[in-house]
JSON list of C-alpha atoms in Angstrom, two decimals:
[
{"chain": "A", "resi": 161, "resn": "UNK", "atom": "CA", "xyz": [0.09, -0.04, -0.19]},
{"chain": "A", "resi": 162, "resn": "UNK", "atom": "CA", "xyz": [0.85, 3.74, -0.21]},
{"chain": "A", "resi": 163, "resn": "UNK", "atom": "CA", "xyz": [2.28, 4.38, 3.76]},
{"chain": "A", "resi": 164, "resn": "UNK", "atom": "CA", "xyz": [3.83, 7.43, 1.97]},
{"chain": "A", "resi": 165, "resn": "UNK", "atom": "CA", "xyz": [1.92, 9.79, 3.47]},
{"chain": "A", "resi": 166, "resn": "UNK", "atom": "CA", "xyz": [2.31, 8.14, 7.10]},
{"chain": "A", "resi": 167, "resn": "UNK", "atom": "CA", "xyz": [-1.18, 7.92, 9.72]},
{"chain": "A", "resi": 168, "resn": "UNK", "atom": "CA", "xyz": [-2.78, 11.80, 8.58]},
{"chain": "A", "resi": 169, "resn": "UNK", "atom": "CA", "xyz": [-1.83, 13.93, 10.15]},
{"chain": "A", "resi": 170, "resn": "UNK", "atom": "CA", "xyz": [1.63, 13.83, 10.71]},
{"chain": "A", "resi": 171, "resn": "UNK", "atom": "CA", "xyz": [1.90, 15.16, 7.02]},
{"chain": "A", "resi": 172, "resn": "UNK", "atom": "CA", "xyz": [4.90, 12.84, 6.87]},
{"chain": "A", "resi": 173, "resn": "UNK", "atom": "CA", "xyz": [7.05, 13.94, 9.99]},
{"chain": "A", "resi": 174, "resn": "UNK", "atom": "CA", "xyz": [9.18, 11.20, 8.79]},
{"chain": "A", "resi": 175, "resn": "UNK", "atom": "CA", "xyz": [10.33, 10.60, 5.25]},
{"chain": "A", "resi": 176, "resn": "UNK", "atom": "CA", "xyz": [9.93, 6.65, 6.47]},
{"chain": "A", "resi": 177, "resn": "UNK", "atom": "CA", "xyz": [12.28, 5.17, 2.33]},
{"chain": "A", "resi": 178, "resn": "UNK", "atom": "CA", "xyz": [14.60, 8.03, 3.65]},
{"chain": "A", "resi": 179, "resn": "UNK", "atom": "CA", "xyz": [14.23, 6.91, 7.71]},
{"chain": "A", "resi": 180, "resn": "UNK", "atom": "CA", "xyz": [14.46, 2.70, 6.56]},
{"chain": "A", "resi": 181, "resn": "UNK", "atom": "CA", "xyz": [17.78, 2.85, 3.78]},
{"chain": "A", "resi": 182, "resn": "UNK", "atom": "CA", "xyz": [19.36, 6.00, 5.86]},
{"chain": "A", "resi": 183, "resn": "UNK", "atom": "CA", "xyz": [23.39, 5.36, 6.46]},
{"chain": "A", "resi": 184, "resn": "UNK", "atom": "CA", "xyz": [25.97, 7.00, 8.83]},
{"chain": "A", "resi": 185, "resn": "UNK", "atom": "CA", "xyz": [27.19, 8.79, 5.84]},
{"chain": "A", "resi": 186, "resn": "UNK", "atom": "CA", "xyz": [23.63, 11.24, 4.91]},
{"chain": "A", "resi": 187, "resn": "UNK", "atom": "CA", "xyz": [21.64, 10.30, 8.18]},
{"chain": "A", "resi": 188, "resn": "UNK", "atom": "CA", "xyz": [23.18, 14.17, 9.01]},
{"chain": "A", "resi": 189, "resn": "UNK", "atom": "CA", "xyz": [20.85, 15.43, 6.59]},
{"chain": "A", "resi": 190, "resn": "UNK", "atom": "CA", "xyz": [17.99, 13.11, 6.70]},
{"chain": "A", "resi": 191, "resn": "UNK", "atom": "CA", "xyz": [18.38, 14.16, 10.92]},
{"chain": "A", "resi": 192, "resn": "UNK", "atom": "CA", "xyz": [18.30, 18.17, 9.63]},
{"chain": "A", "resi": 193, "resn": "UNK", "atom": "CA", "xyz": [15.45, 17.84, 7.57]},
{"chain": "A", "resi": 194, "resn": "UNK", "atom": "CA", "xyz": [13.37, 15.47, 10.39]},
{"chain": "A", "resi": 195, "resn": "UNK", "atom": "CA", "xyz": [13.66, 18.33, 13.17]},
{"chain": "A", "resi": 196, "resn": "UNK", "atom": "CA", "xyz": [13.02, 20.57, 10.43]},
{"chain": "A", "resi": 197, "resn": "UNK", "atom": "CA", "xyz": [9.63, 19.01, 9.16]},
{"chain": "A", "resi": 198, "resn": "UNK", "atom": "CA", "xyz": [8.85, 18.48, 12.82]},
{"chain": "A", "resi": 199, "resn": "UNK", "atom": "CA", "xyz": [10.33, 21.72, 13.40]},
{"chain": "A", "resi": 200, "resn": "UNK", "atom": "CA", "xyz": [7.81, 23.84, 11.60]},
{"chain": "A", "resi": 201, "resn": "UNK", "atom": "CA", "xyz": [4.15, 20.78, 12.57]},
{"chain": "A", "resi": 202, "resn": "UNK", "atom": "CA", "xyz": [5.31, 22.30, 15.98]},
{"chain": "A", "resi": 203, "resn": "UNK", "atom": "CA", "xyz": [4.66, 25.85, 14.54]},
{"chain": "A", "resi": 204, "resn": "UNK", "atom": "CA", "xyz": [1.63, 24.72, 12.44]},
{"chain": "A", "resi": 205, "resn": "UNK", "atom": "CA", "xyz": [0.05, 23.37, 15.94]},
{"chain": "A", "resi": 206, "resn": "UNK", "atom": "CA", "xyz": [0.78, 26.95, 18.17]},
{"chain": "A", "resi": 207, "resn": "UNK", "atom": "CA", "xyz": [-0.92, 28.41, 15.47]},
{"chain": "A", "resi": 208, "resn": "UNK", "atom": "CA", "xyz": [-3.68, 26.15, 16.39]},
{"chain": "A", "resi": 209, "resn": "UNK", "atom": "CA", "xyz": [-3.38, 26.64, 19.98]},
{"chain": "A", "resi": 210, "resn": "UNK", "atom": "CA", "xyz": [-3.51, 31.00, 19.84]},
{"chain": "A", "resi": 211, "resn": "UNK", "atom": "CA", "xyz": [-6.21, 30.83, 17.58]},
{"chain": "A", "resi": 212, "resn": "UNK", "atom": "CA", "xyz": [-7.93, 28.00, 20.20]},
{"chain": "A", "resi": 213, "resn": "UNK", "atom": "CA", "xyz": [-10.66, 28.38, 22.96]},
{"chain": "A", "resi": 214, "resn": "UNK", "atom": "CA", "xyz": [-11.96, 25.26, 23.33]},
{"chain": "A", "resi": 215, "resn": "UNK", "atom": "CA", "xyz": [-10.07, 24.12, 27.07]},
{"chain": "A", "resi": 216, "resn": "UNK", "atom": "CA", "xyz": [-9.64, 20.26, 25.62]},
{"chain": "A", "resi": 217, "resn": "UNK", "atom": "CA", "xyz": [-8.75, 20.81, 22.66]},
{"chain": "A", "resi": 218, "resn": "UNK", "atom": "CA", "xyz": [-5.92, 23.62, 23.60]},
{"chain": "A", "resi": 219, "resn": "UNK", "atom": "CA", "xyz": [-4.87, 20.46, 27.03]},
{"chain": "A", "resi": 220, "resn": "UNK", "atom": "CA", "xyz": [-4.24, 18.17, 23.61]},
{"chain": "A", "resi": 221, "resn": "UNK", "atom": "CA", "xyz": [-2.67, 20.70, 21.89]},
{"chain": "A", "resi": 222, "resn": "UNK", "atom": "CA", "xyz": [-0.03, 20.99, 24.40]},
{"chain": "A", "resi": 223, "resn": "UNK", "atom": "CA", "xyz": [0.51, 17.83, 24.64]},
{"chain": "A", "resi": 224, "resn": "UNK", "atom": "CA", "xyz": [1.15, 17.17, 21.16]},
{"chain": "A", "resi": 225, "resn": "UNK", "atom": "CA", "xyz": [4.13, 20.13, 21.05]},
{"chain": "A", "resi": 226, "resn": "UNK", "atom": "CA", "xyz": [5.96, 18.51, 23.91]},
{"chain": "A", "resi": 227, "resn": "UNK", "atom": "CA", "xyz": [5.51, 15.87, 22.46]},
{"chain": "A", "resi": 228, "resn": "UNK", "atom": "CA", "xyz": [7.43, 16.61, 19.36]},
{"chain": "A", "resi": 229, "resn": "UNK", "atom": "CA", "xyz": [9.33, 18.88, 21.57]},
{"chain": "A", "resi": 230, "resn": "UNK", "atom": "CA", "xyz": [11.14, 15.78, 23.20]},
{"chain": "A", "resi": 231, "resn": "UNK", "atom": "CA", "xyz": [10.57, 13.60, 19.74]},
{"chain": "A", "resi": 232, "resn": "UNK", "atom": "CA", "xyz": [13.10, 17.10, 18.05]},
{"chain": "A", "resi": 233, "resn": "UNK", "atom": "CA", "xyz": [15.73, 16.40, 21.22]},
{"chain": "A", "resi": 234, "resn": "UNK", "atom": "CA", "xyz": [16.44, 12.47, 21.43]},
{"chain": "A", "resi": 235, "resn": "UNK", "atom": "CA", "xyz": [16.41, 12.66, 17.42]},
{"chain": "A", "resi": 236, "resn": "UNK", "atom": "CA", "xyz": [19.13, 15.71, 17.18]},
{"chain": "A", "resi": 237, "resn": "UNK", "atom": "CA", "xyz": [20.37, 13.47, 19.77]},
{"chain": "A", "resi": 238, "resn": "UNK", "atom": "CA", "xyz": [21.30, 10.45, 17.45]},
{"chain": "A", "resi": 239, "resn": "UNK", "atom": "CA", "xyz": [24.24, 10.77, 16.41]},
{"chain": "A", "resi": 240, "resn": "UNK", "atom": "CA", "xyz": [24.75, 7.00, 14.10]},
{"chain": "A", "resi": 241, "resn": "UNK", "atom": "CA", "xyz": [22.42, 5.91, 11.56]},
{"chain": "A", "resi": 242, "resn": "UNK", "atom": "CA", "xyz": [21.13, 3.33, 13.20]},
{"chain": "A", "resi": 243, "resn": "UNK", "atom": "CA", "xyz": [20.10, 5.73, 15.85]},
{"chain": "A", "resi": 244, "resn": "UNK", "atom": "CA", "xyz": [17.71, 7.66, 14.26]},
{"chain": "A", "resi": 245, "resn": "UNK", "atom": "CA", "xyz": [16.25, 4.32, 12.80]},
{"chain": "A", "resi": 246, "resn": "UNK", "atom": "CA", "xyz": [15.77, 3.29, 16.21]},
{"chain": "A", "resi": 247, "resn": "UNK", "atom": "CA", "xyz": [13.92, 7.06, 17.83]},
{"chain": "A", "resi": 248, "resn": "UNK", "atom": "CA", "xyz": [11.93, 6.94, 14.57]},
{"chain": "A", "resi": 249, "resn": "UNK", "atom": "CA", "xyz": [10.47, 3.75, 15.39]},
{"chain": "A", "resi": 250, "resn": "UNK", "atom": "CA", "xyz": [10.58, 4.30, 18.74]},
{"chain": "A", "resi": 251, "resn": "UNK", "atom": "CA", "xyz": [7.97, 7.54, 18.11]},
{"chain": "A", "resi": 252, "resn": "UNK", "atom": "CA", "xyz": [6.10, 5.89, 15.64]},
{"chain": "A", "resi": 253, "resn": "UNK", "atom": "CA", "xyz": [5.55, 2.20, 17.84]},
{"chain": "A", "resi": 254, "resn": "UNK", "atom": "CA", "xyz": [4.32, 4.88, 20.02]},
{"chain": "A", "resi": 255, "resn": "UNK", "atom": "CA", "xyz": [2.10, 6.98, 18.40]},
{"chain": "A", "resi": 256, "resn": "UNK", "atom": "CA", "xyz": [0.49, 4.10, 16.72]},
{"chain": "A", "resi": 257, "resn": "UNK", "atom": "CA", "xyz": [-0.03, 1.36, 20.84]},
{"chain": "A", "resi": 258, "resn": "UNK", "atom": "CA", "xyz": [-1.27, 5.94, 21.21]},
{"chain": "A", "resi": 259, "resn": "UNK", "atom": "CA", "xyz": [-4.16, 5.16, 18.52]},
{"chain": "A", "resi": 260, "resn": "UNK", "atom": "CA", "xyz": [-4.71, 1.17, 19.77]},
{"chain": "A", "resi": 261, "resn": "UNK", "atom": "CA", "xyz": [-5.38, 2.18, 22.54]},
{"chain": "A", "resi": 262, "resn": "UNK", "atom": "CA", "xyz": [-7.75, 5.17, 22.19]},
{"chain": "A", "resi": 263, "resn": "UNK", "atom": "CA", "xyz": [-10.26, 2.80, 19.56]},
{"chain": "A", "resi": 264, "resn": "UNK", "atom": "CA", "xyz": [-9.58, -0.02, 22.29]},
{"chain": "A", "resi": 265, "resn": "UNK", "atom": "CA", "xyz": [-11.15, 2.48, 24.72]},
{"chain": "A", "resi": 266, "resn": "UNK", "atom": "CA", "xyz": [-13.64, 3.84, 22.84]},
{"chain": "A", "resi": 267, "resn": "UNK", "atom": "CA", "xyz": [-14.84, 0.56, 21.51]},
{"chain": "A", "resi": 268, "resn": "UNK", "atom": "CA", "xyz": [-15.20, -1.18, 25.24]},
{"chain": "A", "resi": 269, "resn": "UNK", "atom": "CA", "xyz": [-17.19, 1.74, 26.11]},
{"chain": "A", "resi": 270, "resn": "UNK", "atom": "CA", "xyz": [-19.65, 1.03, 23.25]},
{"chain": "A", "resi": 271, "resn": "UNK", "atom": "CA", "xyz": [-19.23, -2.28, 24.96]},
{"chain": "A", "resi": 272, "resn": "UNK", "atom": "CA", "xyz": [-20.83, -1.44, 28.47]},
{"chain": "A", "resi": 273, "resn": "UNK", "atom": "CA", "xyz": [-23.10, 0.92, 26.11]},
{"chain": "A", "resi": 274, "resn": "UNK", "atom": "CA", "xyz": [-25.28, -1.52, 24.57]},
{"chain": "A", "resi": 275, "resn": "UNK", "atom": "CA", "xyz": [-25.03, -4.78, 28.02]},
{"chain": "A", "resi": 276, "resn": "UNK", "atom": "CA", "xyz": [-27.19, -1.75, 29.39]},
{"chain": "A", "resi": 277, "resn": "UNK", "atom": "CA", "xyz": [-29.01, -1.74, 26.68]},
{"chain": "A", "resi": 278, "resn": "UNK", "atom": "CA", "xyz": [-31.40, -4.72, 26.45]},
{"chain": "A", "resi": 279, "resn": "UNK", "atom": "CA", "xyz": [-32.47, -4.36, 22.45]},
{"chain": "A", "resi": 280, "resn": "UNK", "atom": "CA", "xyz": [-28.92, -5.66, 21.98]},
{"chain": "A", "resi": 281, "resn": "UNK", "atom": "CA", "xyz": [-28.94, -8.71, 20.14]},
{"chain": "A", "resi": 282, "resn": "UNK", "atom": "CA", "xyz": [-25.92, -9.88, 21.31]},
{"chain": "A", "resi": 283, "resn": "UNK", "atom": "CA", "xyz": [-24.30, -10.14, 17.99]},
{"chain": "A", "resi": 284, "resn": "UNK", "atom": "CA", "xyz": [-22.84, -6.01, 18.10]},
{"chain": "A", "resi": 285, "resn": "UNK", "atom": "CA", "xyz": [-21.13, -7.30, 21.66]},
{"chain": "A", "resi": 286, "resn": "UNK", "atom": "CA", "xyz": [-19.45, -10.06, 19.57]},
{"chain": "A", "resi": 287, "resn": "UNK", "atom": "CA", "xyz": [-18.48, -8.38, 17.03]},
{"chain": "A", "resi": 288, "resn": "UNK", "atom": "CA", "xyz": [-16.93, -5.30, 19.36]},
{"chain": "A", "resi": 289, "resn": "UNK", "atom": "CA", "xyz": [-15.03, -7.82, 21.46]},
{"chain": "A", "resi": 290, "resn": "UNK", "atom": "CA", "xyz": [-13.89, -9.74, 18.74]},
{"chain": "A", "resi": 291, "resn": "UNK", "atom": "CA", "xyz": [-12.16, -5.44, 17.06]},
{"chain": "A", "resi": 292, "resn": "UNK", "atom": "CA", "xyz": [-10.94, -5.79, 20.93]},
{"chain": "A", "resi": 293, "resn": "UNK", "atom": "CA", "xyz": [-9.24, -8.71, 20.06]},
{"chain": "A", "resi": 294, "resn": "UNK", "atom": "CA", "xyz": [-7.17, -7.63, 16.91]},
{"chain": "A", "resi": 295, "resn": "UNK", "atom": "CA", "xyz": [-6.43, -4.83, 17.87]},
{"chain": "A", "resi": 296, "resn": "UNK", "atom": "CA", "xyz": [-4.93, -5.41, 21.05]},
{"chain": "A", "resi": 297, "resn": "UNK", "atom": "CA", "xyz": [-2.99, -8.27, 18.72]},
{"chain": "A", "resi": 298, "resn": "UNK", "atom": "CA", "xyz": [-2.58, -5.18, 16.67]},
{"chain": "A", "resi": 299, "resn": "UNK", "atom": "CA", "xyz": [-0.82, -3.55, 19.43]},
{"chain": "A", "resi": 300, "resn": "UNK", "atom": "CA", "xyz": [1.13, -6.60, 20.39]},
{"chain": "A", "resi": 301, "resn": "UNK", "atom": "CA", "xyz": [2.42, -6.81, 17.58]},
{"chain": "A", "resi": 302, "resn": "UNK", "atom": "CA", "xyz": [3.85, -2.89, 17.02]},
{"chain": "A", "resi": 303, "resn": "UNK", "atom": "CA", "xyz": [5.20, -3.11, 20.12]},
{"chain": "A", "resi": 304, "resn": "UNK", "atom": "CA", "xyz": [7.13, -6.17, 19.08]},
{"chain": "A", "resi": 305, "resn": "UNK", "atom": "CA", "xyz": [8.21, -4.66, 15.67]},
{"chain": "A", "resi": 306, "resn": "UNK", "atom": "CA", "xyz": [12.28, -4.01, 15.69]},
{"chain": "A", "resi": 307, "resn": "UNK", "atom": "CA", "xyz": [12.53, -2.44, 12.75]},
{"chain": "A", "resi": 308, "resn": "UNK", "atom": "CA", "xyz": [11.17, -0.34, 10.80]},
{"chain": "A", "resi": 309, "resn": "UNK", "atom": "CA", "xyz": [10.51, -2.78, 7.58]},
{"chain": "A", "resi": 310, "resn": "UNK", "atom": "CA", "xyz": [8.81, -4.58, 10.10]},
{"chain": "A", "resi": 311, "resn": "UNK", "atom": "CA", "xyz": [6.32, -1.52, 11.19]},
{"chain": "A", "resi": 312, "resn": "UNK", "atom": "CA", "xyz": [5.67, -1.12, 7.51]},
{"chain": "A", "resi": 313, "resn": "UNK", "atom": "CA", "xyz": [5.03, -5.11, 7.50]},
{"chain": "A", "resi": 314, "resn": "UNK", "atom": "CA", "xyz": [2.40, -4.63, 9.92]},
{"chain": "A", "resi": 315, "resn": "UNK", "atom": "CA", "xyz": [0.91, -1.65, 9.66]},
{"chain": "A", "resi": 316, "resn": "UNK", "atom": "CA", "xyz": [0.35, -2.04, 4.99]},
{"chain": "A", "resi": 317, "resn": "UNK", "atom": "CA", "xyz": [-1.23, -5.83, 5.96]},
{"chain": "A", "resi": 318, "resn": "UNK", "atom": "CA", "xyz": [-2.82, -4.47, 8.92]},
{"chain": "A", "resi": 319, "resn": "UNK", "atom": "CA", "xyz": [-6.53, -2.47, 6.52]},
{"chain": "A", "resi": 320, "resn": "UNK", "atom": "CA", "xyz": [-8.68, -2.18, 9.81]},
{"chain": "A", "resi": 321, "resn": "UNK", "atom": "CA", "xyz": [-5.47, 0.51, 10.98]},
{"chain": "A", "resi": 322, "resn": "UNK", "atom": "CA", "xyz": [-7.90, 2.55, 12.59]},
{"chain": "A", "resi": 323, "resn": "UNK", "atom": "CA", "xyz": [-6.72, 5.92, 11.10]},
{"chain": "A", "resi": 324, "resn": "UNK", "atom": "CA", "xyz": [-4.11, 5.62, 12.06]},
{"chain": "A", "resi": 325, "resn": "UNK", "atom": "CA", "xyz": [-3.99, 9.48, 12.74]},
{"chain": "A", "resi": 326, "resn": "UNK", "atom": "CA", "xyz": [-6.74, 9.84, 15.69]},
{"chain": "A", "resi": 327, "resn": "UNK", "atom": "CA", "xyz": [-3.17, 10.27, 17.70]},
{"chain": "A", "resi": 328, "resn": "UNK", "atom": "CA", "xyz": [-1.95, 13.19, 15.88]},
{"chain": "A", "resi": 329, "resn": "UNK", "atom": "CA", "xyz": [-4.42, 14.79, 14.03]},
{"chain": "A", "resi": 330, "resn": "UNK", "atom": "CA", "xyz": [-7.60, 16.41, 14.70]},
{"chain": "A", "resi": 331, "resn": "UNK", "atom": "CA", "xyz": [-7.40, 19.61, 12.68]},
{"chain": "A", "resi": 332, "resn": "UNK", "atom": "CA", "xyz": [-4.22, 19.06, 10.60]},
{"chain": "A", "resi": 333, "resn": "UNK", "atom": "CA", "xyz": [-6.09, 16.21, 7.39]},
{"chain": "A", "resi": 334, "resn": "UNK", "atom": "CA", "xyz": [-5.22, 18.09, 4.77]}
]
């Protein structure tokens, strides 16, 4: 699948192919590029923050900005191609697992709603529970990924990826 636009809302913070094929000769270029794209995203979030009046949104934006600033620091501190890949991999795993966990919570809430109403002929709950099982497996797979290649493989084979962008981007999708 076309994975290069990354999760919506992370308008390619990372060019995955580039990171995957990074070498010790060019990692500083890739590093600079990532840091600058994180910088642009942070700026964009800060602009959203200025025009924002919703408290929940403010909290979310602040969290995202903090995460991005930490990420930028980690990327800057990488001193080899392998370290850079490690930083990107960790960040993407965290991101993916985060959105899966949100999705699971969301589904669990639906399950308890369905269980409290008698008009559900259990079909729905079963389906939702299956979805939870599936997502949990996916989460374990992602946590176990040891390389960007592993991660890409998992993400492209699981089409039911819960909008891989929930985590990062409400108003940020094109």
